[in-house]
Structures are given as structure tokens and as C-alpha cells.
Amino acid sequence: MHAPAELIGALATLLTLGALTLASVRSITRR
């Protein structure tokens, strides 16, 4: 089952946004 490039790009974007959100939330929680 090959996933289309669009789906892969969307997943990569979601993963990146999730990582950035986690990093920002953790940095804010540290304060």
C-alpha cells in the first residue's frame, strides 16, 4: 500500500507542528 506524496507531506507537516507545539508547551511549563 503506497501512500500518495500529498498524504506523506501532510503527515510530515502534522508531525513537525506537533513537535513544535510540544517544545513550546514544555518551555512555557518550565517557567
Short mmCIF file of C-alpha atoms in Angstrom, two decimals:
data_model
loop_
_atom_site.label_atom_id
_atom_site.label_comp_id
_atom_site.label_asym_id
_atom_site.label_seq_id
_atom_site.Cartn_x
_atom_site.Cartn_y
_atom_site.Cartn_z
CA MET A 1 0.00 0.00 0.00
CA HIS A 2 1.76 3.13 -1.25
CA ALA A 3 0.66 6.40 0.32
CA PRO A 4 0.39 9.40 -2.03
CA ALA A 5 3.00 12.14 -1.73
CA GLU A 6 0.32 14.56 -0.52
CA LEU A 7 -0.58 12.28 2.40
CA ILE A 8 3.10 11.86 3.31
CA GLY A 9 3.61 15.63 3.20
CA ALA A 10 0.54 16.23 5.35
CA LEU A 11 1.72 13.67 7.91
CA ALA A 12 5.20 15.22 7.98
CA THR A 13 3.68 18.68 8.50
CA LEU A 14 1.45 17.42 11.32
CA LEU A 15 4.42 15.71 12.99
CA THR A 16 6.51 18.88 12.72
CA LEU A 17 3.70 21.06 14.10
CA GLY A 18 3.16 18.59 16.93
CA ALA A 19 6.86 18.59 17.81
CA LEU A 20 6.99 22.40 17.78
CA THR A 21 3.84 22.60 19.92
CA LEU A 22 5.26 20.12 22.44
CA ALA A 23 8.55 22.02 22.61
CA SER A 24 6.81 25.37 23.13
CA VAL A 25 4.43 23.95 25.74
CA ARG A 26 7.31 22.34 27.63
CA SER A 27 9.36 25.56 27.56
CA ILE A 28 6.36 27.56 28.80
CA THR A 29 5.63 24.99 31.53
CA ARG A 30 9.23 25.25 32.70
CA ARG A 31 8.59 28.87 33.70
#
